[in-house]
């Protein structure tokens, strides 16, 4: 601890010290820092940053929350962990989750001025636990993309390599955490949208078991795949956020009613990797991996072996269909979910002359969507159309079940499956925008997990020769979120990253 | 219709369920059943307004009500239910899709037995009953249109019949029967004007005896039983004319113009929707336990057919009277309460039910039909009808006078004694007064008097009629007749 109670400038310069919950709470307890000071510091840093990570800042709101945190702290003396486990922790929220009275754009022109009248359950739970919401984070439009280049409000820059993408669609969330523009952030993961940017930016990002975190207030892209997930600098912080958010929500019929696990407690005792059965899917290592990714993941696997874990090769034979299945199911659901944005119900409506012709009106309204969103709506509308439904949507649902069964079989043999998060590290801005298929393949390892509804996370495991982070993909069986976090925590604590 | 053709009619009924709250949120469901209109879009929340990010949570009561409807119509209840999204663009549909059921409706393979005027019994199949949410309402003004979402998310069941009806009359009987069942179950308010109970009719014609169906048209949203019958009659005639003139019926959706009494084309097949149904991912499959079904079965109320049987037996009513009285839950209840009141006053049950049934199936049923309302929506109270029946029995009111009193009470709700006095309808039964009249008539009609001696029945009627006229309708005809008979008998005896 070097920094003492200090003027704002020196606080901003030393903010790296306050990038995880434990350190901040220690500083609060020792009165080295107050929630108001830290919040001010974060806003200074955000305003000075060029990453384009935030779309909307909630300065006034955050200040109120910080004041309240100050009061609670003053009254309690120490952080009352039971009631306010996230007291005074500044976080950012992907702009696909609603906050009452705060603009929620989904990074789309369509919702440029949309102010929701209610707050998402996940956000509400974090705020109730004492978290301070700094603002809404940039993303790919309607969470559709793998690079954050699909934002209507400009791409997010990679936190360290500014000519690179941060990954998507939760690019703003990953960059903000890594660049120190918030302590932790919420993202959403439909096909890898939390794990991919976490991997590209070198932080921890988790997609919990489908149904663990309420989707109420998550503006839907693909309802059967979407899941809210935390991004943070450490596995422990991810666990802490998940602890607060997890649990049944009566407003979400698909949220799980299972017994609540205390993830934070679970990772306090170090998990012994000895005799851990690690599945290594043959289909995920069949070539095409960027050398830096391949070597980093292999050194991670080797380290696990040295800790006494057993590497067992497993087969996930239907992996080759995953991207195709995903791009039928996800876009089909999206075509329906995005129907309400037509400038009649929701969406910007330009005042002045009204089109007399309904078709003209719709043409104009729906042109507010970006190219990728339009592409997916058209694909989805096609897949669901009568005469095509059986061949596309229905077939895809059948294959989805086969992919789930692949995982079920594998988890009869192993405790966890390890793989790369993505075949490559962060690529250059503009490099893949002309070839959507190339872009879709970035999610080839993450997509099957969403189709199967499993928990998975990305934890840093190395860097390529340009110093770009590589993420290790850990996949657990359904409801195995706690054990997965424990394994990731052991890895994070024990494994030393080889820097390029 | 030229007898060569027969009509094939299938009906889709949308019934609003009278649950407290909407199907997927906690807003009020019975917004429009009250007398006072609430401000547009005041009964909404982010969920029924379809805000980005919202999710539906199914109202259990809706499932129970749908099961009730299924059990009352002999349906099989599916224990696993999948909801589906029906995608279409319309301004009053907030999410751009309607949450409905497609492949697994909650009820299937039921039936409803109908009896036509000629007494012919027929089974109409009910193919399916499924749960879904209602849309809002568009309000069209001169320059623009507005949307009111107060109704959006109100629970509906859609009841689909087989193509089993062969005339507008059969369709009307089926609809009234279904309406009675739903209101008996107390799961639907059943007010057609308010859209609680809406009907779409599919109709085609084919040569009598043919197996295959002709091209059908669909008549949308007709809001009264009589209009459904009229629309179908018109459509049968129209389609027959089309076919007979050598043209073909076009597959299209039509609307009924009640003012002109005709159907008009709304849209053709080319403009038909592809609803792109797919399973609703926001709702997990609904598992219904057999125990719940049994529980509901055990508490089902008396249904129209059962009540009809009981009425015929307990009240000594004709099959026709029993079926008219039980055609509406409210009318049946009104009848039962009124009879009970008389019985409590010491009446014999059959003496009470007979005149009560006569008034209710006659004058009252006519008034209900004319105004197309339910008895509880009128000003006529149970006390009115009880007082009328009592007054007739006491000889204070003639049956003609009784009809007048009912019509008056219907109009303004005044009490029976006030109406009798005000309208001067009190029947005269005093022998002294009536004897004078009888004497006068006998004196005035000597010829008829002589005729009476040879064929008395005919002439007696004439004489009583003259006496009634003389009394300006106020004389008690029973007393008059008695007096005549006494008089004439006496005279006859005297002359022989």
PDB file of N, CA, C and O in Angstrom, chain B residues 142-197:
ATOM      1  N   UNK B 142     -58.851  11.140 -37.866  1.00  0.00           N
ATOM      2  CA  UNK B 142     -58.796  11.647 -39.239  1.00  0.00           C
ATOM      3  C   UNK B 142     -57.369  11.727 -39.775  1.00  0.00           C
ATOM      4  O   UNK B 142     -57.055  11.250 -40.861  1.00  0.00           O
ATOM      5  N   UNK B 143     -56.473  12.285 -38.969  1.00  0.00           N
ATOM      6  CA  UNK B 143     -55.122  12.553 -39.456  1.00  0.00           C
ATOM      7  C   UNK B 143     -54.129  11.452 -39.114  1.00  0.00           C
ATOM      8  O   UNK B 143     -53.107  11.307 -39.750  1.00  0.00           O
ATOM      9  N   UNK B 144     -54.423  10.746 -38.029  1.00  0.00           N
ATOM     10  CA  UNK B 144     -53.462   9.731 -37.582  1.00  0.00           C
ATOM     11  C   UNK B 144     -54.182   8.679 -36.750  1.00  0.00           C
ATOM     12  O   UNK B 144     -55.376   8.793 -36.492  1.00  0.00           O
ATOM     13  N   UNK B 145     -53.430   7.671 -36.365  1.00  0.00           N
ATOM     14  CA  UNK B 145     -54.003   6.609 -35.545  1.00  0.00           C
ATOM     15  C   UNK B 145     -53.255   6.527 -34.222  1.00  0.00           C
ATOM     16  O   UNK B 145     -52.078   6.860 -34.145  1.00  0.00           O
ATOM     17  N   UNK B 146     -53.971   6.079 -33.203  1.00  0.00           N
ATOM     18  CA  UNK B 146     -53.365   5.934 -31.887  1.00  0.00           C
ATOM     19  C   UNK B 146     -53.524   4.485 -31.429  1.00  0.00           C
ATOM     20  O   UNK B 146     -54.381   3.758 -31.918  1.00  0.00           O
ATOM     21  N   UNK B 147     -52.676   4.091 -30.491  1.00  0.00           N
ATOM     22  CA  UNK B 147     -52.739   2.729 -29.986  1.00  0.00           C
ATOM     23  C   UNK B 147     -53.012   2.761 -28.482  1.00  0.00           C
ATOM     24  O   UNK B 147     -52.372   3.516 -27.755  1.00  0.00           O
ATOM     25  N   UNK B 148     -53.979   1.971 -28.055  1.00  0.00           N
ATOM     26  CA  UNK B 148     -54.289   1.846 -26.626  1.00  0.00           C
ATOM     27  C   UNK B 148     -53.939   0.424 -26.189  1.00  0.00           C
ATOM     28  O   UNK B 148     -54.506  -0.543 -26.680  1.00  0.00           O
ATOM     29  N   UNK B 149     -52.999   0.320 -25.270  1.00  0.00           N
ATOM     30  CA  UNK B 149     -52.513  -1.008 -24.864  1.00  0.00           C
ATOM     31  C   UNK B 149     -53.150  -1.520 -23.569  1.00  0.00           C
ATOM     32  O   UNK B 149     -52.683  -2.501 -23.003  1.00  0.00           O
ATOM     33  N   UNK B 150     -54.212  -0.858 -23.109  1.00  0.00           N
ATOM     34  CA  UNK B 150     -54.858  -1.325 -21.874  1.00  0.00           C
ATOM     35  C   UNK B 150     -55.255  -2.802 -21.965  1.00  0.00           C
ATOM     36  O   UNK B 150     -55.217  -3.513 -20.980  1.00  0.00           O
ATOM     37  N   UNK B 151     -55.635  -3.218 -23.141  1.00  0.00           N
ATOM     38  CA  UNK B 151     -56.109  -4.589 -23.346  1.00  0.00           C
ATOM     39  C   UNK B 151     -54.970  -5.553 -23.672  1.00  0.00           C
ATOM     40  O   UNK B 151     -55.151  -6.770 -23.663  1.00  0.00           O
ATOM     41  N   UNK B 152     -53.807  -5.013 -24.041  1.00  0.00           N
ATOM     42  CA  UNK B 152     -52.685  -5.869 -24.446  1.00  0.00           C
ATOM     43  C   UNK B 152     -52.275  -6.777 -23.293  1.00  0.00           C
ATOM     44  O   UNK B 152     -52.057  -6.311 -22.182  1.00  0.00           O
ATOM     45  N   UNK B 153     -52.208  -8.059 -23.575  1.00  0.00           N
ATOM     46  CA  UNK B 153     -51.804  -9.007 -22.533  1.00  0.00           C
ATOM     47  C   UNK B 153     -52.957  -9.576 -21.729  1.00  0.00           C
ATOM     48  O   UNK B 153     -52.743 -10.373 -20.816  1.00  0.00           O
ATOM     49  N   UNK B 154     -54.178  -9.178 -22.058  1.00  0.00           N
ATOM     50  CA  UNK B 154     -55.337  -9.796 -21.400  1.00  0.00           C
ATOM     51  C   UNK B 154     -55.413 -11.245 -21.907  1.00  0.00           C
ATOM     52  O   UNK B 154     -55.226 -11.501 -23.086  1.00  0.00           O
ATOM     53  N   UNK B 155     -55.645 -12.203 -21.006  1.00  0.00           N
ATOM     54  CA  UNK B 155     -55.629 -13.593 -21.454  1.00  0.00           C
ATOM     55  C   UNK B 155     -56.821 -13.955 -22.329  1.00  0.00           C
ATOM     56  O   UNK B 155     -57.940 -13.511 -22.076  1.00  0.00           O
ATOM     57  N   UNK B 156     -56.542 -14.732 -23.341  1.00  0.00           N
ATOM     58  CA  UNK B 156     -57.594 -15.221 -24.235  1.00  0.00           C
ATOM     59  C   UNK B 156     -57.486 -16.735 -24.325  1.00  0.00           C
ATOM     60  O   UNK B 156     -56.405 -17.289 -24.172  1.00  0.00           O
ATOM     61  N   UNK B 157     -58.629 -17.387 -24.575  1.00  0.00           N
ATOM     62  CA  UNK B 157     -58.533 -18.731 -25.130  1.00  0.00           C
ATOM     63  C   UNK B 157     -59.157 -18.675 -26.510  1.00  0.00           C
ATOM     64  O   UNK B 157     -60.138 -17.959 -26.734  1.00  0.00           O
ATOM     65  N   UNK B 158     -58.525 -19.371 -27.425  1.00  0.00           N
ATOM     66  CA  UNK B 158     -59.112 -19.488 -28.761  1.00  0.00           C
ATOM     67  C   UNK B 158     -59.696 -20.887 -28.882  1.00  0.00           C
ATOM     68  O   UNK B 158     -59.009 -21.877 -28.621  1.00  0.00           O
ATOM     69  N   UNK B 159     -60.975 -20.949 -29.227  1.00  0.00           N
ATOM     70  CA  UNK B 159     -61.678 -22.230 -29.308  1.00  0.00           C
ATOM     71  C   UNK B 159     -62.002 -22.482 -30.770  1.00  0.00           C
ATOM     72  O   UNK B 159     -62.733 -21.703 -31.391  1.00  0.00           O
ATOM     73  N   UNK B 160     -61.430 -23.536 -31.319  1.00  0.00           N
ATOM     74  CA  UNK B 160     -61.573 -23.796 -32.752  1.00  0.00           C
ATOM     75  C   UNK B 160     -62.480 -25.000 -32.964  1.00  0.00           C
ATOM     76  O   UNK B 160     -62.195 -26.099 -32.490  1.00  0.00           O
ATOM     77  N   UNK B 161     -63.576 -24.782 -33.670  1.00  0.00           N
ATOM     78  CA  UNK B 161     -64.504 -25.889 -33.944  1.00  0.00           C
ATOM     79  C   UNK B 161     -64.081 -26.610 -35.209  1.00  0.00           C
ATOM     80  O   UNK B 161     -63.301 -26.093 -36.009  1.00  0.00           O
ATOM     81  N   UNK B 162     -64.611 -27.792 -35.389  1.00  0.00           N
ATOM     82  CA  UNK B 162     -64.432 -28.463 -36.671  1.00  0.00           C
ATOM     83  C   UNK B 162     -65.324 -27.803 -37.701  1.00  0.00           C
ATOM     84  O   UNK B 162     -66.200 -27.004 -37.360  1.00  0.00           O
ATOM     85  N   UNK B 163     -65.155 -28.137 -38.994  1.00  0.00           N
ATOM     86  CA  UNK B 163     -66.004 -27.554 -40.051  1.00  0.00           C
ATOM     87  C   UNK B 163     -67.339 -28.296 -40.076  1.00  0.00           C
ATOM     88  O   UNK B 163     -67.709 -28.890 -41.084  1.00  0.00           O
ATOM     89  N   UNK B 164     -68.052 -28.265 -38.963  1.00  0.00           N
ATOM     90  CA  UNK B 164     -69.152 -29.199 -38.759  1.00  0.00           C
ATOM     91  C   UNK B 164     -70.543 -28.587 -38.867  1.00  0.00           C
ATOM     92  O   UNK B 164     -71.535 -29.296 -38.771  1.00  0.00           O
ATOM     93  N   UNK B 165     -70.621 -27.282 -39.010  1.00  0.00           N
ATOM     94  CA  UNK B 165     -71.940 -26.664 -39.044  1.00  0.00           C
ATOM     95  C   UNK B 165     -72.383 -26.475 -40.488  1.00  0.00           C
ATOM     96  O   UNK B 165     -71.557 -26.223 -41.355  1.00  0.00           O
ATOM     97  N   UNK B 166     -73.685 -26.630 -40.727  1.00  0.00           N
ATOM     98  CA  UNK B 166     -74.192 -26.619 -42.098  1.00  0.00           C
ATOM     99  C   UNK B 166     -75.156 -25.464 -42.361  1.00  0.00           C
ATOM    100  O   UNK B 166     -75.712 -25.357 -43.444  1.00  0.00           O
ATOM    101  N   UNK B 167     -75.390 -24.639 -41.350  1.00  0.00           N
ATOM    102  CA  UNK B 167     -76.277 -23.488 -41.569  1.00  0.00           C
ATOM    103  C   UNK B 167     -75.934 -22.398 -40.570  1.00  0.00           C
ATOM    104  O   UNK B 167     -75.279 -22.650 -39.556  1.00  0.00           O
ATOM    105  N   UNK B 168     -76.405 -21.199 -40.886  1.00  0.00           N
ATOM    106  CA  UNK B 168     -76.195 -20.081 -39.970  1.00  0.00           C
ATOM    107  C   UNK B 168     -76.873 -20.366 -38.637  1.00  0.00           C
ATOM    108  O   UNK B 168     -76.366 -20.013 -37.576  1.00  0.00           O
ATOM    109  N   UNK B 169     -77.998 -21.048 -38.697  1.00  0.00           N
ATOM    110  CA  UNK B 169     -78.720 -21.363 -37.460  1.00  0.00           C
ATOM    111  C   UNK B 169     -77.863 -22.257 -36.568  1.00  0.00           C
ATOM    112  O   UNK B 169     -77.730 -22.012 -35.371  1.00  0.00           O
ATOM    113  N   UNK B 170     -77.288 -23.300 -37.162  1.00  0.00           N
ATOM    114  CA  UNK B 170     -76.436 -24.203 -36.374  1.00  0.00           C
ATOM    115  C   UNK B 170     -75.270 -23.436 -35.751  1.00  0.00           C
ATOM    116  O   UNK B 170     -74.911 -23.650 -34.592  1.00  0.00           O
ATOM    117  N   UNK B 171     -74.707 -22.535 -36.543  1.00  0.00           N
ATOM    118  CA  UNK B 171     -73.587 -21.742 -36.034  1.00  0.00           C
ATOM    119  C   UNK B 171     -74.042 -20.901 -34.843  1.00  0.00           C
ATOM    120  O   UNK B 171     -73.347 -20.792 -33.833  1.00  0.00           O
ATOM    121  N   UNK B 172     -75.230 -20.325 -34.984  1.00  0.00           N
ATOM    122  CA  UNK B 172     -75.770 -19.498 -33.901  1.00  0.00           C
ATOM    123  C   UNK B 172     -76.012 -20.316 -32.641  1.00  0.00           C
ATOM    124  O   UNK B 172     -75.680 -19.885 -31.534  1.00  0.00           O
ATOM    125  N   UNK B 173     -76.552 -21.519 -32.796  1.00  0.00           N
ATOM    126  CA  UNK B 173     -76.832 -22.370 -31.635  1.00  0.00           C
ATOM    127  C   UNK B 173     -75.512 -22.781 -30.965  1.00  0.00           C
ATOM    128  O   UNK B 173     -75.377 -22.755 -29.744  1.00  0.00           O
ATOM    129  N   UNK B 174     -74.518 -23.133 -31.797  1.00  0.00           N
ATOM    130  CA  UNK B 174     -73.211 -23.518 -31.262  1.00  0.00           C
ATOM    131  C   UNK B 174     -72.607 -22.361 -30.456  1.00  0.00           C
ATOM    132  O   UNK B 174     -72.139 -22.536 -29.330  1.00  0.00           O
ATOM    133  N   UNK B 175     -72.639 -21.170 -31.056  1.00  0.00           N
ATOM    134  CA  UNK B 175     -72.040 -20.007 -30.402  1.00  0.00           C
ATOM    135  C   UNK B 175     -72.715 -19.709 -29.065  1.00  0.00           C
ATOM    136  O   UNK B 175     -72.048 -19.452 -28.060  1.00  0.00           O
ATOM    137  N   UNK B 176     -74.064 -19.751 -29.063  1.00  0.00           N
ATOM    138  CA  UNK B 176     -74.791 -19.471 -27.825  1.00  0.00           C
ATOM    139  C   UNK B 176     -74.478 -20.537 -26.782  1.00  0.00           C
ATOM    140  O   UNK B 176     -74.324 -20.244 -25.595  1.00  0.00           O
ATOM    141  N   UNK B 177     -74.357 -21.775 -27.246  1.00  0.00           N
ATOM    142  CA  UNK B 177     -74.050 -22.869 -26.331  1.00  0.00           C
ATOM    143  C   UNK B 177     -72.672 -22.706 -25.716  1.00  0.00           C
ATOM    144  O   UNK B 177     -72.483 -22.879 -24.502  1.00  0.00           O
ATOM    145  N   UNK B 178     -71.707 -22.339 -26.555  1.00  0.00           N
ATOM    146  CA  UNK B 178     -70.337 -22.148 -26.078  1.00  0.00           C
ATOM    147  C   UNK B 178     -70.280 -20.965 -25.105  1.00  0.00           C
ATOM    148  O   UNK B 178     -69.635 -21.023 -24.056  1.00  0.00           O
ATOM    149  N   UNK B 179     -70.990 -19.908 -25.484  1.00  0.00           N
ATOM    150  CA  UNK B 179     -71.041 -18.716 -24.648  1.00  0.00           C
ATOM    151  C   UNK B 179     -71.608 -19.066 -23.274  1.00  0.00           C
ATOM    152  O   UNK B 179     -71.089 -18.649 -22.238  1.00  0.00           O
ATOM    153  N   UNK B 180     -72.681 -19.875 -23.283  1.00  0.00           N
ATOM    154  CA  UNK B 180     -73.301 -20.262 -22.017  1.00  0.00           C
ATOM    155  C   UNK B 180     -72.311 -21.052 -21.167  1.00  0.00           C
ATOM    156  O   UNK B 180     -72.168 -20.800 -19.967  1.00  0.00           O
ATOM    157  N   UNK B 181     -71.593 -21.970 -21.781  1.00  0.00           N
ATOM    158  CA  UNK B 181     -70.631 -22.788 -21.020  1.00  0.00           C
ATOM    159  C   UNK B 181     -69.576 -21.915 -20.362  1.00  0.00           C
ATOM    160  O   UNK B 181     -69.286 -22.041 -19.173  1.00  0.00           O
ATOM    161  N   UNK B 182     -69.010 -20.992 -21.138  1.00  0.00           N
ATOM    162  CA  UNK B 182     -67.934 -20.162 -20.600  1.00  0.00           C
ATOM    163  C   UNK B 182     -68.425 -19.254 -19.472  1.00  0.00           C
ATOM    164  O   UNK B 182     -67.718 -19.028 -18.486  1.00  0.00           O
ATOM    165  N   UNK B 183     -69.654 -18.735 -19.613  1.00  0.00           N
ATOM    166  CA  UNK B 183     -70.161 -17.868 -18.552  1.00  0.00           C
ATOM    167  C   UNK B 183     -70.589 -18.697 -17.336  1.00  0.00           C
ATOM    168  O   UNK B 183     -70.421 -18.275 -16.205  1.00  0.00           O
ATOM    169  N   UNK B 184     -71.118 -19.906 -17.573  1.00  0.00           N
ATOM    170  CA  UNK B 184     -71.437 -20.794 -16.451  1.00  0.00           C
ATOM    171  C   UNK B 184     -70.178 -21.115 -15.658  1.00  0.00           C
ATOM    172  O   UNK B 184     -70.211 -21.199 -14.433  1.00  0.00           O
ATOM    173  N   UNK B 185     -69.070 -21.327 -16.384  1.00  0.00           N
ATOM    174  CA  UNK B 185     -67.808 -21.664 -15.718  1.00  0.00           C
ATOM    175  C   UNK B 185     -67.233 -20.462 -14.983  1.00  0.00           C
ATOM    176  O   UNK B 185     -66.285 -20.592 -14.224  1.00  0.00           O
ATOM    177  N   UNK B 186     -67.812 -19.279 -15.293  1.00  0.00           N
ATOM    178  CA  UNK B 186     -67.340 -18.044 -14.692  1.00  0.00           C
ATOM    179  C   UNK B 186     -65.890 -17.762 -15.078  1.00  0.00           C
ATOM    180  O   UNK B 186     -65.097 -17.278 -14.283  1.00  0.00           O
ATOM    181  N   UNK B 187     -65.542 -18.070 -16.325  1.00  0.00           N
ATOM    182  CA  UNK B 187     -64.175 -17.801 -16.774  1.00  0.00           C
ATOM    183  C   UNK B 187     -64.151 -16.726 -17.852  1.00  0.00           C
ATOM    184  O   UNK B 187     -63.101 -16.325 -18.308  1.00  0.00           O
ATOM    185  N   UNK B 188     -65.335 -16.245 -18.242  1.00  0.00           N
ATOM    186  CA  UNK B 188     -65.413 -15.223 -19.291  1.00  0.00           C
ATOM    187  C   UNK B 188     -66.626 -14.354 -19.003  1.00  0.00           C
ATOM    188  O   UNK B 188     -67.687 -14.872 -18.661  1.00  0.00           O
ATOM    189  N   UNK B 189     -66.458 -13.027 -19.106  1.00  0.00           N
ATOM    190  CA  UNK B 189     -67.597 -12.146 -18.858  1.00  0.00           C
ATOM    191  C   UNK B 189     -68.618 -12.250 -19.979  1.00  0.00           C
ATOM    192  O   UNK B 189     -69.794 -11.946 -19.791  1.00  0.00           O
ATOM    193  N   UNK B 190     -68.161 -12.629 -21.143  1.00  0.00           N
ATOM    194  CA  UNK B 190     -69.079 -12.958 -22.225  1.00  0.00           C
ATOM    195  C   UNK B 190     -69.776 -11.794 -22.890  1.00  0.00           C
ATOM    196  O   UNK B 190     -70.733 -11.983 -23.625  1.00  0.00           O
ATOM    197  N   UNK B 191     -69.304 -10.589 -22.635  1.00  0.00           N
ATOM    198  CA  UNK B 191     -69.954  -9.437 -23.265  1.00  0.00           C
ATOM    199  C   UNK B 191     -69.410  -9.233 -24.675  1.00  0.00           C
ATOM    200  O   UNK B 191     -68.266  -8.859 -24.862  1.00  0.00           O
ATOM    201  N   UNK B 192     -70.259  -9.490 -25.662  1.00  0.00           N
ATOM    202  CA  UNK B 192     -69.772  -9.452 -27.041  1.00  0.00           C
ATOM    203  C   UNK B 192     -69.453  -8.045 -27.520  1.00  0.00           C
ATOM    204  O   UNK B 192     -68.509  -7.846 -28.269  1.00  0.00           O
ATOM    205  N   UNK B 193     -70.257  -7.062 -27.082  1.00  0.00           N
ATOM    206  CA  UNK B 193     -69.976  -5.677 -27.504  1.00  0.00           C
ATOM    207  C   UNK B 193     -68.621  -5.207 -27.008  1.00  0.00           C
ATOM    208  O   UNK B 193     -67.919  -4.468 -27.668  1.00  0.00           O
ATOM    209  N   UNK B 194     -68.275  -5.645 -25.799  1.00  0.00           N
ATOM    210  CA  UNK B 194     -66.992  -5.225 -25.241  1.00  0.00           C
ATOM    211  C   UNK B 194     -65.852  -6.108 -25.709  1.00  0.00           C
ATOM    212  O   UNK B 194     -64.707  -5.927 -25.302  1.00  0.00           O
ATOM    213  N   UNK B 195     -66.184  -7.066 -26.549  1.00  0.00           N
ATOM    214  CA  UNK B 195     -65.136  -7.894 -27.131  1.00  0.00           C
ATOM    215  C   UNK B 195     -64.648  -9.009 -26.232  1.00  0.00           C
ATOM    216  O   UNK B 195     -63.601  -9.585 -26.477  1.00  0.00           O
ATOM    217  N   UNK B 196     -65.433  -9.332 -25.196  1.00  0.00           N
ATOM    218  CA  UNK B 196     -65.047 -10.449 -24.327  1.00  0.00           C
ATOM    219  C   UNK B 196     -65.139 -11.785 -25.046  1.00  0.00           C
ATOM    220  O   UNK B 196     -64.547 -12.768 -24.647  1.00  0.00           O
ATOM    221  N   UNK B 197     -66.001 -11.807 -26.063  1.00  0.00           N
ATOM    222  CA  UNK B 197     -66.325 -13.054 -26.753  1.00  0.00           C
ATOM    223  C   UNK B 197     -66.444 -12.689 -28.227  1.00  0.00           C
ATOM    224  O   UNK B 197     -67.406 -12.049 -28.629  1.00  0.00           O
TER     225      UNK B 197
END
